[in-house]
PDB file of C-alpha atoms in Angstrom:
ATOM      1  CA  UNK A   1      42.347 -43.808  61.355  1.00 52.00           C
ATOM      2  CA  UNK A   2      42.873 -44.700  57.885  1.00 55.00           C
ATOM      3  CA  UNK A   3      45.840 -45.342  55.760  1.00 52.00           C
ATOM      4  CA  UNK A   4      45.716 -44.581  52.134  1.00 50.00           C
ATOM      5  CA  UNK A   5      48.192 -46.527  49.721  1.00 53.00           C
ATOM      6  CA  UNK A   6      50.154 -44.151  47.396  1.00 52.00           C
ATOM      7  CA  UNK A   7      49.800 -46.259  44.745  1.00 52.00           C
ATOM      8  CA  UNK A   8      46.444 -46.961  45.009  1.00 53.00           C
ATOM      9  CA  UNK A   9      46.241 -43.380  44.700  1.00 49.00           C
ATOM     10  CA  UNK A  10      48.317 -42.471  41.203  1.00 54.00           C
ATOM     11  CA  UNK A  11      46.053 -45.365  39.744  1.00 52.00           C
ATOM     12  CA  UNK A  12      42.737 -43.515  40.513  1.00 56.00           C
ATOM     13  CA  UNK A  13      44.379 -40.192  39.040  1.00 64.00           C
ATOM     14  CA  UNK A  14      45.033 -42.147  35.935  1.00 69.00           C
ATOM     15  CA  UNK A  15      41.177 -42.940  36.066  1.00 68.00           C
ATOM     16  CA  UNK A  16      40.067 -40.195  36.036  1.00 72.00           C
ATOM     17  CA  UNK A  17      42.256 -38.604  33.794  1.00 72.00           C
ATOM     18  CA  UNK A  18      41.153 -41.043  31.332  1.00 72.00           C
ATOM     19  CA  UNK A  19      37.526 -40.437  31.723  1.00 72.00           C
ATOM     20  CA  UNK A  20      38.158 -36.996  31.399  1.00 75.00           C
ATOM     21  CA  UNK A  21      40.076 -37.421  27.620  1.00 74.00           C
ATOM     22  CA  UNK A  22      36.982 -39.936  26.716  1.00 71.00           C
ATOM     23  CA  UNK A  23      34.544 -36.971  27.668  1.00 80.00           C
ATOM     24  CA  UNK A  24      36.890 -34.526  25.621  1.00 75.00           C
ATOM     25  CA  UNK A  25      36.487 -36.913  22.556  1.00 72.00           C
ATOM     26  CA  UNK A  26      33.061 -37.162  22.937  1.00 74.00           C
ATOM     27  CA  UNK A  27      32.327 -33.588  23.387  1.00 78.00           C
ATOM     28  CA  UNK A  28      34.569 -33.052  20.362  1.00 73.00           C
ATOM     29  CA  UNK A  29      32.913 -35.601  18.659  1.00 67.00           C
ATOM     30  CA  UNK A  30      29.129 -33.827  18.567  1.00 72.00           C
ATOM     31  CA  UNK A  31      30.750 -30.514  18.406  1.00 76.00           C
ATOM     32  CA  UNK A  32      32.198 -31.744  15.455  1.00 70.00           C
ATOM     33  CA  UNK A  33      28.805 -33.486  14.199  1.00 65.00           C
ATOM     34  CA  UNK A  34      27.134 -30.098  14.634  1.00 73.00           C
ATOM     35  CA  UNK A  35      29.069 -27.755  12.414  1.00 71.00           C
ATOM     36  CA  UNK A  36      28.851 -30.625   9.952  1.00 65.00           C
ATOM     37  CA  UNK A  37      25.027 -31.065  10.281  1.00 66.00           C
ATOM     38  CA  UNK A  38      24.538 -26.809  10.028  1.00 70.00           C
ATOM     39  CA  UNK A  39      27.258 -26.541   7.346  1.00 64.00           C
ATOM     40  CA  UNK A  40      24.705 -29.688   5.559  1.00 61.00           C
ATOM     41  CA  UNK A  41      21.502 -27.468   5.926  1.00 63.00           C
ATOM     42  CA  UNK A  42      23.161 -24.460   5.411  1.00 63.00           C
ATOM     43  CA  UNK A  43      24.284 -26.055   1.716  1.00 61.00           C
ATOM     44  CA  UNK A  44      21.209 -27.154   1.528  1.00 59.00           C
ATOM     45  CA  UNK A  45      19.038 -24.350   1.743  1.00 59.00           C
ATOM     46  CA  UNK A  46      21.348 -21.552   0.274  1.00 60.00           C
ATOM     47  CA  UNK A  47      24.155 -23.814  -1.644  1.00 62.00           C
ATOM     48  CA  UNK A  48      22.662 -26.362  -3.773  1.00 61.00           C
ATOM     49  CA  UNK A  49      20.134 -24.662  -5.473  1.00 62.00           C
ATOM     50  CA  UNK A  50      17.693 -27.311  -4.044  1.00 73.00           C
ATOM     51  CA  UNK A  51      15.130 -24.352  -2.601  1.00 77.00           C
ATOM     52  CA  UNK A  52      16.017 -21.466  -4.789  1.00 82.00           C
ATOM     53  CA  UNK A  53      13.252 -18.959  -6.340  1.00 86.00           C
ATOM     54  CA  UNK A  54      14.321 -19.312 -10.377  1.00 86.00           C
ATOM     55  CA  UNK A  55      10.884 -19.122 -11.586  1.00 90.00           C
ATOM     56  CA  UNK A  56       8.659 -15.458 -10.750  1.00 90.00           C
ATOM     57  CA  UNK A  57       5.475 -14.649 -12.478  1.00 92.00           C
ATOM     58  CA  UNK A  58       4.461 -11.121 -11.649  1.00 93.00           C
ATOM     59  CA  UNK A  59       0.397 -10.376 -12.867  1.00 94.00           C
ATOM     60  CA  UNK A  60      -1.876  -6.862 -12.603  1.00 92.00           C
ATOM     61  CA  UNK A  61       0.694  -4.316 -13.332  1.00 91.00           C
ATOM     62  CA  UNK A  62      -0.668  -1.844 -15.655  1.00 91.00           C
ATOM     63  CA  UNK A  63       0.146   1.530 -14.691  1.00 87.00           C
ATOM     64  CA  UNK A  64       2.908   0.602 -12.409  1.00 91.00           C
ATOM     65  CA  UNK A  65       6.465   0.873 -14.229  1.00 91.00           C
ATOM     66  CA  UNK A  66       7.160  -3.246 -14.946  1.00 92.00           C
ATOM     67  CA  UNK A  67      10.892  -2.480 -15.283  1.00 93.00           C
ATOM     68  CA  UNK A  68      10.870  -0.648 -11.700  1.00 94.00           C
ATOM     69  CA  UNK A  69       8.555  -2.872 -10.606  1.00 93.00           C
ATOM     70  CA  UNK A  70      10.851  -5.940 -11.016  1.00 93.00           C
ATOM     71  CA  UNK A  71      13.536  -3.903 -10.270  1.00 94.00           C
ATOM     72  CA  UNK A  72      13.236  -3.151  -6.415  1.00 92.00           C
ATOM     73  CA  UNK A  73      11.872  -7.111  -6.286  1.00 90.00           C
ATOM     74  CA  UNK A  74      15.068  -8.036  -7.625  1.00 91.00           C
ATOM     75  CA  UNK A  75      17.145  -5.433  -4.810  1.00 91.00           C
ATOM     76  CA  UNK A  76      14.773  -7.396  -2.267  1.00 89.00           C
ATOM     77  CA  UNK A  77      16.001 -11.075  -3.499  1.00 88.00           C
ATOM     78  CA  UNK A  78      19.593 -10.264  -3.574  1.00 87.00           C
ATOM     79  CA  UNK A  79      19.882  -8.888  -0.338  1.00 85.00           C
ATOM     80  CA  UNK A  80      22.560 -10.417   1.573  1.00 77.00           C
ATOM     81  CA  UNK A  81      21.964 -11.656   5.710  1.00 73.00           C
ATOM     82  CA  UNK A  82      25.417 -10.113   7.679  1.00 66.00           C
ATOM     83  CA  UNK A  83      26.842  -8.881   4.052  1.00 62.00           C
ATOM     84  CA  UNK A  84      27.031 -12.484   2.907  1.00 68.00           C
ATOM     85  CA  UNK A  85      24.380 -14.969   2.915  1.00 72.00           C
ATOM     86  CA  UNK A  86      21.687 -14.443   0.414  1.00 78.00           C
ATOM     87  CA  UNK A  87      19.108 -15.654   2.128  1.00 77.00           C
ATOM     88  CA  UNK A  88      16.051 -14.253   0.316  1.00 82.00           C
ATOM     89  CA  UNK A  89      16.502 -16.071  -2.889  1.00 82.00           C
ATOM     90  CA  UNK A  90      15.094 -19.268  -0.377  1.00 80.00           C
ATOM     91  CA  UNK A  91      11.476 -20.259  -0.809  1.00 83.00           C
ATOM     92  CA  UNK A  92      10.875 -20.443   2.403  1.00 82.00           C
ATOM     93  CA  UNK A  93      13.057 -17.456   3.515  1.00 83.00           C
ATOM     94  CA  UNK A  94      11.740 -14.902   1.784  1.00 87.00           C
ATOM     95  CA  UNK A  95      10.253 -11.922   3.273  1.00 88.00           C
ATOM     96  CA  UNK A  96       6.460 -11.131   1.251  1.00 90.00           C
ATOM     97  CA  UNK A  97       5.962  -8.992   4.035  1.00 91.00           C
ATOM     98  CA  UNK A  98       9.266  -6.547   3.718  1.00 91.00           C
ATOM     99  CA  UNK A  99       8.397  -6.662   0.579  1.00 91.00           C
ATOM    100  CA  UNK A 100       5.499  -5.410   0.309  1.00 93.00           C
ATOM    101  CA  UNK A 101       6.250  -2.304   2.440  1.00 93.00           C
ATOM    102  CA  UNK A 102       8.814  -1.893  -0.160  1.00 93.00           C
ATOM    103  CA  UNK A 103       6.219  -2.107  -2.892  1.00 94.00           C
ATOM    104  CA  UNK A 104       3.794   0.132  -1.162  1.00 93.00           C
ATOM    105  CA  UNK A 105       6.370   2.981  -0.084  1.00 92.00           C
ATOM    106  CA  UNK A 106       7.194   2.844  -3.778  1.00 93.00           C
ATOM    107  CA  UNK A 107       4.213   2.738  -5.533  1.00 93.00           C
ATOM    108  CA  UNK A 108       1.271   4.607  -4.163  1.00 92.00           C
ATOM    109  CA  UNK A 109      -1.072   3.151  -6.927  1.00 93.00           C
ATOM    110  CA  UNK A 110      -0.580  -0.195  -5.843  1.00 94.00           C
ATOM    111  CA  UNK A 111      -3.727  -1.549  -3.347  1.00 94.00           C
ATOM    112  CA  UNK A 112      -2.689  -4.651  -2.799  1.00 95.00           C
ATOM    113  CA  UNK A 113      -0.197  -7.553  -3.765  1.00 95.00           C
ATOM    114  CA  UNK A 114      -0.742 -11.105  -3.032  1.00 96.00           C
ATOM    115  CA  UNK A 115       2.083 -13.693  -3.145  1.00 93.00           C
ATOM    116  CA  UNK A 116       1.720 -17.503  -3.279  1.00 93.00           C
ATOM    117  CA  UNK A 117       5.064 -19.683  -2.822  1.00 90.00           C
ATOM    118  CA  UNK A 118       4.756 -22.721  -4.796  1.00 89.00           C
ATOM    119  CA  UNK A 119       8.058 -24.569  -3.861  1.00 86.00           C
ATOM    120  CA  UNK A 120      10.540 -25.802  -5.803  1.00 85.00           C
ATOM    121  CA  UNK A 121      11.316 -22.988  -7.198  1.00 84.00           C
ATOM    122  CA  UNK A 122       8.091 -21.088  -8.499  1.00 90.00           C
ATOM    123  CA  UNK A 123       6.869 -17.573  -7.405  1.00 90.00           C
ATOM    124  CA  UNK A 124       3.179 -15.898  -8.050  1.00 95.00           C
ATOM    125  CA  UNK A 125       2.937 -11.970  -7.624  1.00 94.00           C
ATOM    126  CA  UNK A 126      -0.403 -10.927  -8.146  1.00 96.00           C
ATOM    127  CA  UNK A 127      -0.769  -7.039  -7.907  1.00 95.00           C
ATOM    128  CA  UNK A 128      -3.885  -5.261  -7.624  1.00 94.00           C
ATOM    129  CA  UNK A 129      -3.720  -1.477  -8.785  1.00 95.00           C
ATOM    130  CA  UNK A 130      -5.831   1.630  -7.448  1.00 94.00           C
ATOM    131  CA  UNK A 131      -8.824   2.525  -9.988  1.00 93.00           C
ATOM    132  CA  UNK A 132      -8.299   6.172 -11.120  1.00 92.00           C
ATOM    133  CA  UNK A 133     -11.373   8.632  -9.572  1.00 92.00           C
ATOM    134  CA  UNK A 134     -10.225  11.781 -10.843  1.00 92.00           C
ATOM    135  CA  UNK A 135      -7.389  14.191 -10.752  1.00 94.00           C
ATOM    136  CA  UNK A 136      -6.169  16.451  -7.918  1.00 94.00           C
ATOM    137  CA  UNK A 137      -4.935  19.664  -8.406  1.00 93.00           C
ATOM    138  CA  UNK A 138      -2.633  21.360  -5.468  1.00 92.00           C
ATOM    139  CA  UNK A 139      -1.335  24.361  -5.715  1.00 90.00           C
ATOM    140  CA  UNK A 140       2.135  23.323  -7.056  1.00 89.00           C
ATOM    141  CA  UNK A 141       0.856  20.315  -8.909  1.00 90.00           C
ATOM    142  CA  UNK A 142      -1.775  17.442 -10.099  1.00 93.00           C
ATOM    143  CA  UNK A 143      -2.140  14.200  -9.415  1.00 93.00           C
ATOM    144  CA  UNK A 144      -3.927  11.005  -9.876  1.00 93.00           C
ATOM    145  CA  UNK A 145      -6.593  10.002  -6.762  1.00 93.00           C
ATOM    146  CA  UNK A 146      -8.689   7.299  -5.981  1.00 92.00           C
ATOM    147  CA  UNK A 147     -12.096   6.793  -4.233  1.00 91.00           C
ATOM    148  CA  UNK A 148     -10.162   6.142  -0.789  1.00 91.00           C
ATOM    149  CA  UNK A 149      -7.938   9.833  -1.215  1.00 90.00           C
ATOM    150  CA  UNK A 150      -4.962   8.292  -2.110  1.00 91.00           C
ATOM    151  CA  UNK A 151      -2.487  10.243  -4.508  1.00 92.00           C
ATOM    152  CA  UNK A 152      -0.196   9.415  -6.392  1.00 91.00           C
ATOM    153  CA  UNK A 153       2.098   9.975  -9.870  1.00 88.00           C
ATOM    154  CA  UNK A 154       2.103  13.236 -11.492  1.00 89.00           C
ATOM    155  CA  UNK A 155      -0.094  14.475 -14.516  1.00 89.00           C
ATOM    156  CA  UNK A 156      -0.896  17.237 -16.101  1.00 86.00           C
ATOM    157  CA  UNK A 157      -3.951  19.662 -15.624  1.00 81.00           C
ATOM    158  CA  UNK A 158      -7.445  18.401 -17.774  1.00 77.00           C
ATOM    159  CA  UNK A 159      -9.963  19.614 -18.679  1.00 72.00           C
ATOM    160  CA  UNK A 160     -13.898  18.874 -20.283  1.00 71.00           C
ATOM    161  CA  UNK A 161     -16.491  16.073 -18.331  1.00 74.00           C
ATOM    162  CA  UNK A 162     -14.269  12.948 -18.964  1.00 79.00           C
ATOM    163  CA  UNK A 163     -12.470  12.869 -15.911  1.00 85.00           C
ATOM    164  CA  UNK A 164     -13.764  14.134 -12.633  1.00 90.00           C
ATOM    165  CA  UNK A 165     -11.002  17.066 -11.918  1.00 93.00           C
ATOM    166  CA  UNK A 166     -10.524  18.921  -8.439  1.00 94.00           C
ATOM    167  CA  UNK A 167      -9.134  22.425  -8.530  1.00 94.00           C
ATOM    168  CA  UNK A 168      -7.578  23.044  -4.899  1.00 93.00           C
ATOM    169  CA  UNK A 169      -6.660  26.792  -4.431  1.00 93.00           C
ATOM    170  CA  UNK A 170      -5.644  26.062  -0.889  1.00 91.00           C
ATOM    171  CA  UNK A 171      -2.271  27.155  -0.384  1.00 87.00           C
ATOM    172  CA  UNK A 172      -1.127  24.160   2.666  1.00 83.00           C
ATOM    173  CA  UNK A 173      -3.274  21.675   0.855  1.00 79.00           C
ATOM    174  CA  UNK A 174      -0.964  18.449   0.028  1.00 78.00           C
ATOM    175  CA  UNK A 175      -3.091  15.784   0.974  1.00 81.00           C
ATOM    176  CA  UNK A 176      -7.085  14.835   0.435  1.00 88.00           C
ATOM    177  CA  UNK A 177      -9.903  14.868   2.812  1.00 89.00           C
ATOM    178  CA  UNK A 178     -11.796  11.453   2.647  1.00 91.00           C
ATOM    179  CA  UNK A 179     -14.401  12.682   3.194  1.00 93.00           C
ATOM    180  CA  UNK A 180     -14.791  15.292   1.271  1.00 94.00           C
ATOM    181  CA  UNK A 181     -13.648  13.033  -1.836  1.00 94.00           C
ATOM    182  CA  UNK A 182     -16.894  10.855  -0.682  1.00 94.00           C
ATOM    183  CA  UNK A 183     -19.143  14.063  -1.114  1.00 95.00           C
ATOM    184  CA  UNK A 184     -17.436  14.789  -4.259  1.00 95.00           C
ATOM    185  CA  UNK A 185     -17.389  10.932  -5.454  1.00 94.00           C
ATOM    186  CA  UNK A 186     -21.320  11.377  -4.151  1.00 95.00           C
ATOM    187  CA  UNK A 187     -22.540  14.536  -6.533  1.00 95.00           C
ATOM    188  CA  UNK A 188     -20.552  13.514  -9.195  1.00 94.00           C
ATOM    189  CA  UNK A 189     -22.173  10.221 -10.001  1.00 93.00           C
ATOM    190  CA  UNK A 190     -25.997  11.529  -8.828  1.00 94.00           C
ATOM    191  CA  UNK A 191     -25.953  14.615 -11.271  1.00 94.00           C
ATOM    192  CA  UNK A 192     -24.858  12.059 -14.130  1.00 92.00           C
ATOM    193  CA  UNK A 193     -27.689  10.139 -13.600  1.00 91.00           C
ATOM    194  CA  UNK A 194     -30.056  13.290 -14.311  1.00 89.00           C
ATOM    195  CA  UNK A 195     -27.966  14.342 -17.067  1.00 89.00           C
ATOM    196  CA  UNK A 196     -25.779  16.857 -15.753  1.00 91.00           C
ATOM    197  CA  UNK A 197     -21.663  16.688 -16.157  1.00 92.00           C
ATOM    198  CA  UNK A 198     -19.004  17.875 -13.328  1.00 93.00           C
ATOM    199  CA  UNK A 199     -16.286  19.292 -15.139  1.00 90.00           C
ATOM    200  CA  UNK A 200     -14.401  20.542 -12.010  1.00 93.00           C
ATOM    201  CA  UNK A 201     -14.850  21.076  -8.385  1.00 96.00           C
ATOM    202  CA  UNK A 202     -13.073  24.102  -6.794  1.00 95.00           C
ATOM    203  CA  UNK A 203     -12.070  24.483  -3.521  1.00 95.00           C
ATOM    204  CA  UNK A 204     -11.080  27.771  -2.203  1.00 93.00           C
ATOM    205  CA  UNK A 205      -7.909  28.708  -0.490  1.00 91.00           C
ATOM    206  CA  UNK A 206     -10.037  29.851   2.383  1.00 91.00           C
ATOM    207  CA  UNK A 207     -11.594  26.662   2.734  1.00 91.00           C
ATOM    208  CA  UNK A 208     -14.082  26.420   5.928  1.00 90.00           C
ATOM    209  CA  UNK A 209     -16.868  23.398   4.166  1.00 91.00           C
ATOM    210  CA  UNK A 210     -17.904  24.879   1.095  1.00 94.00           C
ATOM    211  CA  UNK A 211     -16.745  23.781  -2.306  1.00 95.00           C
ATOM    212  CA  UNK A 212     -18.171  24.168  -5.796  1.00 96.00           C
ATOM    213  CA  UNK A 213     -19.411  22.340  -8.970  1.00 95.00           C
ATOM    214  CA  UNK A 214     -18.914  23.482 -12.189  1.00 94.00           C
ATOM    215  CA  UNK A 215     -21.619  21.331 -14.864  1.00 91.00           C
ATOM    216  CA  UNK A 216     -22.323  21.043 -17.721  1.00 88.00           C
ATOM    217  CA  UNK A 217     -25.323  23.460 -17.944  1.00 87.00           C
ATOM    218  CA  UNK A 218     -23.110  26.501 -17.806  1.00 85.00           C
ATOM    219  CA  UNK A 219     -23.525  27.361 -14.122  1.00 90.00           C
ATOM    220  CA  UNK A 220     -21.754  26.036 -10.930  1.00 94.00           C
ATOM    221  CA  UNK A 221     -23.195  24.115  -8.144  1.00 95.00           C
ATOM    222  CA  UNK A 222     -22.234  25.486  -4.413  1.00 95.00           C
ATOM    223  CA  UNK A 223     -22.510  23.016  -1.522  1.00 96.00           C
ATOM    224  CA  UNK A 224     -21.329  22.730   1.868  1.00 94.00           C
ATOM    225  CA  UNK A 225     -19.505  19.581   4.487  1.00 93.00           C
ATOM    226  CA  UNK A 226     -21.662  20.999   7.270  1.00 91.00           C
ATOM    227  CA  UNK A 227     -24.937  19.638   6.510  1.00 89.00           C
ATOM    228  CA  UNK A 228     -25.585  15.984   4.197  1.00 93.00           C
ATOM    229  CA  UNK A 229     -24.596  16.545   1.031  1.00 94.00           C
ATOM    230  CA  UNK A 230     -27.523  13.790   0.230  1.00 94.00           C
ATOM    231  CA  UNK A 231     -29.961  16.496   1.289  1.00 94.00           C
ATOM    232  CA  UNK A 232     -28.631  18.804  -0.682  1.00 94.00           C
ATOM    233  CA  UNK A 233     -28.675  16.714  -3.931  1.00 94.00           C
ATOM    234  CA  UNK A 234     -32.325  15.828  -2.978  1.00 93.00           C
ATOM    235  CA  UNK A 235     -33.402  19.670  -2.518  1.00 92.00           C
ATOM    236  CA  UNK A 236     -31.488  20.500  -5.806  1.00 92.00           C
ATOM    237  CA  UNK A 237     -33.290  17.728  -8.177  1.00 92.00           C
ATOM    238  CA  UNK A 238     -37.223  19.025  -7.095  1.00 90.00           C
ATOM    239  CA  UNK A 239     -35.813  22.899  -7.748  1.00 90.00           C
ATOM    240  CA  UNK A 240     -34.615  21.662 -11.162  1.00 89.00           C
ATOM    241  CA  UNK A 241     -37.527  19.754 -11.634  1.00 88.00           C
ATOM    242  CA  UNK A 242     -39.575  22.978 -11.561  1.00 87.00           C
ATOM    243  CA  UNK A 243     -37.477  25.417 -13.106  1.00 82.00           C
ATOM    244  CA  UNK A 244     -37.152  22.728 -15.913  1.00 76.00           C
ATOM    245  CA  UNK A 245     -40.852  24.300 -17.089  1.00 76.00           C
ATOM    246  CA  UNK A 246     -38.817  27.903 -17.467  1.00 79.00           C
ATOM    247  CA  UNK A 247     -37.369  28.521 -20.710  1.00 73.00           C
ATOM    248  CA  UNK A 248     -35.383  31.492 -19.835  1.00 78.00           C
ATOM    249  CA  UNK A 249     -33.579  29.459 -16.705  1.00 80.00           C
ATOM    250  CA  UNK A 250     -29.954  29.702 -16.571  1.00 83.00           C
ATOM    251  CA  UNK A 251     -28.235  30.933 -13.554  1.00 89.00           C
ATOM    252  CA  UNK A 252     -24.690  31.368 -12.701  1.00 91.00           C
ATOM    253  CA  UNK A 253     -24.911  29.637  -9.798  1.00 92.00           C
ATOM    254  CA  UNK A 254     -27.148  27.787  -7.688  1.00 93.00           C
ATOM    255  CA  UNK A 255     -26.536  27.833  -3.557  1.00 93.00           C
ATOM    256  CA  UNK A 256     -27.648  24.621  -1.802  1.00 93.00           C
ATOM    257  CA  UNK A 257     -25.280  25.355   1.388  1.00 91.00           C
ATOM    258  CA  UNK A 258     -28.178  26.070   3.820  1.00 88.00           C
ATOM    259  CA  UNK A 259     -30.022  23.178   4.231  1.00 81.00           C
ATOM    260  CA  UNK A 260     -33.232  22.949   2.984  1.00 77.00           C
ATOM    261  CA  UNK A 261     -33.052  26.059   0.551  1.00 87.00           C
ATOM    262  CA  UNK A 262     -32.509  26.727  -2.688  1.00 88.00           C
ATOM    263  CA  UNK A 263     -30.447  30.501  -3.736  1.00 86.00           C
ATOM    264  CA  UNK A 264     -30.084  31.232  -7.074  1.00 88.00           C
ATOM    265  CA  UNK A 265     -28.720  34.056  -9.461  1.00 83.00           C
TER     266      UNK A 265
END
């Protein structure tokens, strides 16, 4: 049986309770060198001005609105993390790709942007704009289009062989087939290289495939989605090479929708 000495005892309670204030202090002591190390970085980074974008050179806008342009870039950099922090004005914090969805959702005739971070302080925007195919014309309004169907802006109604122009009488119609702006894209540049201008294509509000060219040579050109439009093109330059030798030829149309004929009136 043992015997334990009281006072033996209070001394290892004051042990122990001294260990446990040294603990306290040291815990204390790296809490306390933490907030001071974040609070350091935190200056650092967002504070000093040591990392901040000051310098932004923004290249390739043409049709885009500058002013609106710099304008939603400027909402971006001054957003605020939590409600407080303005975090994107970092180099190294800022968000290219949010961005750019901005950018995009916001300007249709943009194709691309390309951003290059060149800390200190220096920003390159390099924006690459849609190339204008033609104009679209819906039912309630025209707009400016691009080899890949994308719209965007609004413009008004033109007319003659400058611009290719799309007349669509289809009552739903708000957005473009691509691939019926290929066949389009397609006729268009083959009948200017034997001399003959689009003016307009029309495509009727009971669209099913078929679609129309109006030229230059006073009569329209009717072709059709369901068989190559290549074919068609091919069929239509021997007819025109033979009724070239006719003096009196001029049609009001020309059908090329069934492949491998040629109607005429």
């Amino acid at each position: 049986m043992r015997v334990y000495d009281a006072k033996n005892l209070k001394f290892q309670d004051k042990l122990a309770e001294k260990r446990r204030k040294v603990w306290i202090l040291i815990i204390l002591f790296f809490v306390g060198l933490s907030v001071v190390i974040v609070g350091f970085i935190l200056y650092l980074l967002f504070f000093s001005g040591l990392l901040e974008i000051k310098e932004v050179s923004v290249n390739g806008l043409d049709k885009v609105d500058n002013d609106k342009f710099n304008d939603g870039f400027n909402k971006r950099l001054n957003s605020k993390w939590l409600g407080l922090l303005e975090h994107q004005k970092n180099m190294f914090f800022f968000d290219s790709g949010a961005f750019k969805a901005e950018a995009f959702a916001v300007f249709p005739e943009i194709k691309g942007i390309f951003i290059s971070k060149k800390p200190p302080h220096a920003l390159d925007i390099d924006v690459t704009e849609r190339e204008i195919a033609g104009i679209w014309c819906f039912v309630d309004g025209c707009k400016y289009f691009d080899k890949e169907g994308v719209t965007w802006g609004e413009t008004t109604r033109s007319s003659g062989f400058l611009i290719l122009v799309v007349d669509d009488l289809r009552l739903d119609s708000q957005s473009i087939d691509l691939k019926l702006v290929a066949d389009m894209m397609l006729i268009y540049e083959r009948l200017k290289e034997t001399n003959i201008l689009v003016s307009k294509f029309t495509v009727p509000d009971n669209f099913i495939g078929d679609f129309n060219a109006h030229t230059s040579r006073s009569y329209k050109l009717m072709f059709s989605m369901d068989s190559n439009i290549k074919d068609q093109l091919e069929v239509l330059k021997i007819f025109l090479a033979e009724k070239q030798k006719e003096s009196e030829f001029g049609p009001q149309y020309v059908d090329l929708r069934i492949n491998g004929r040629v109607y005429f009136k």
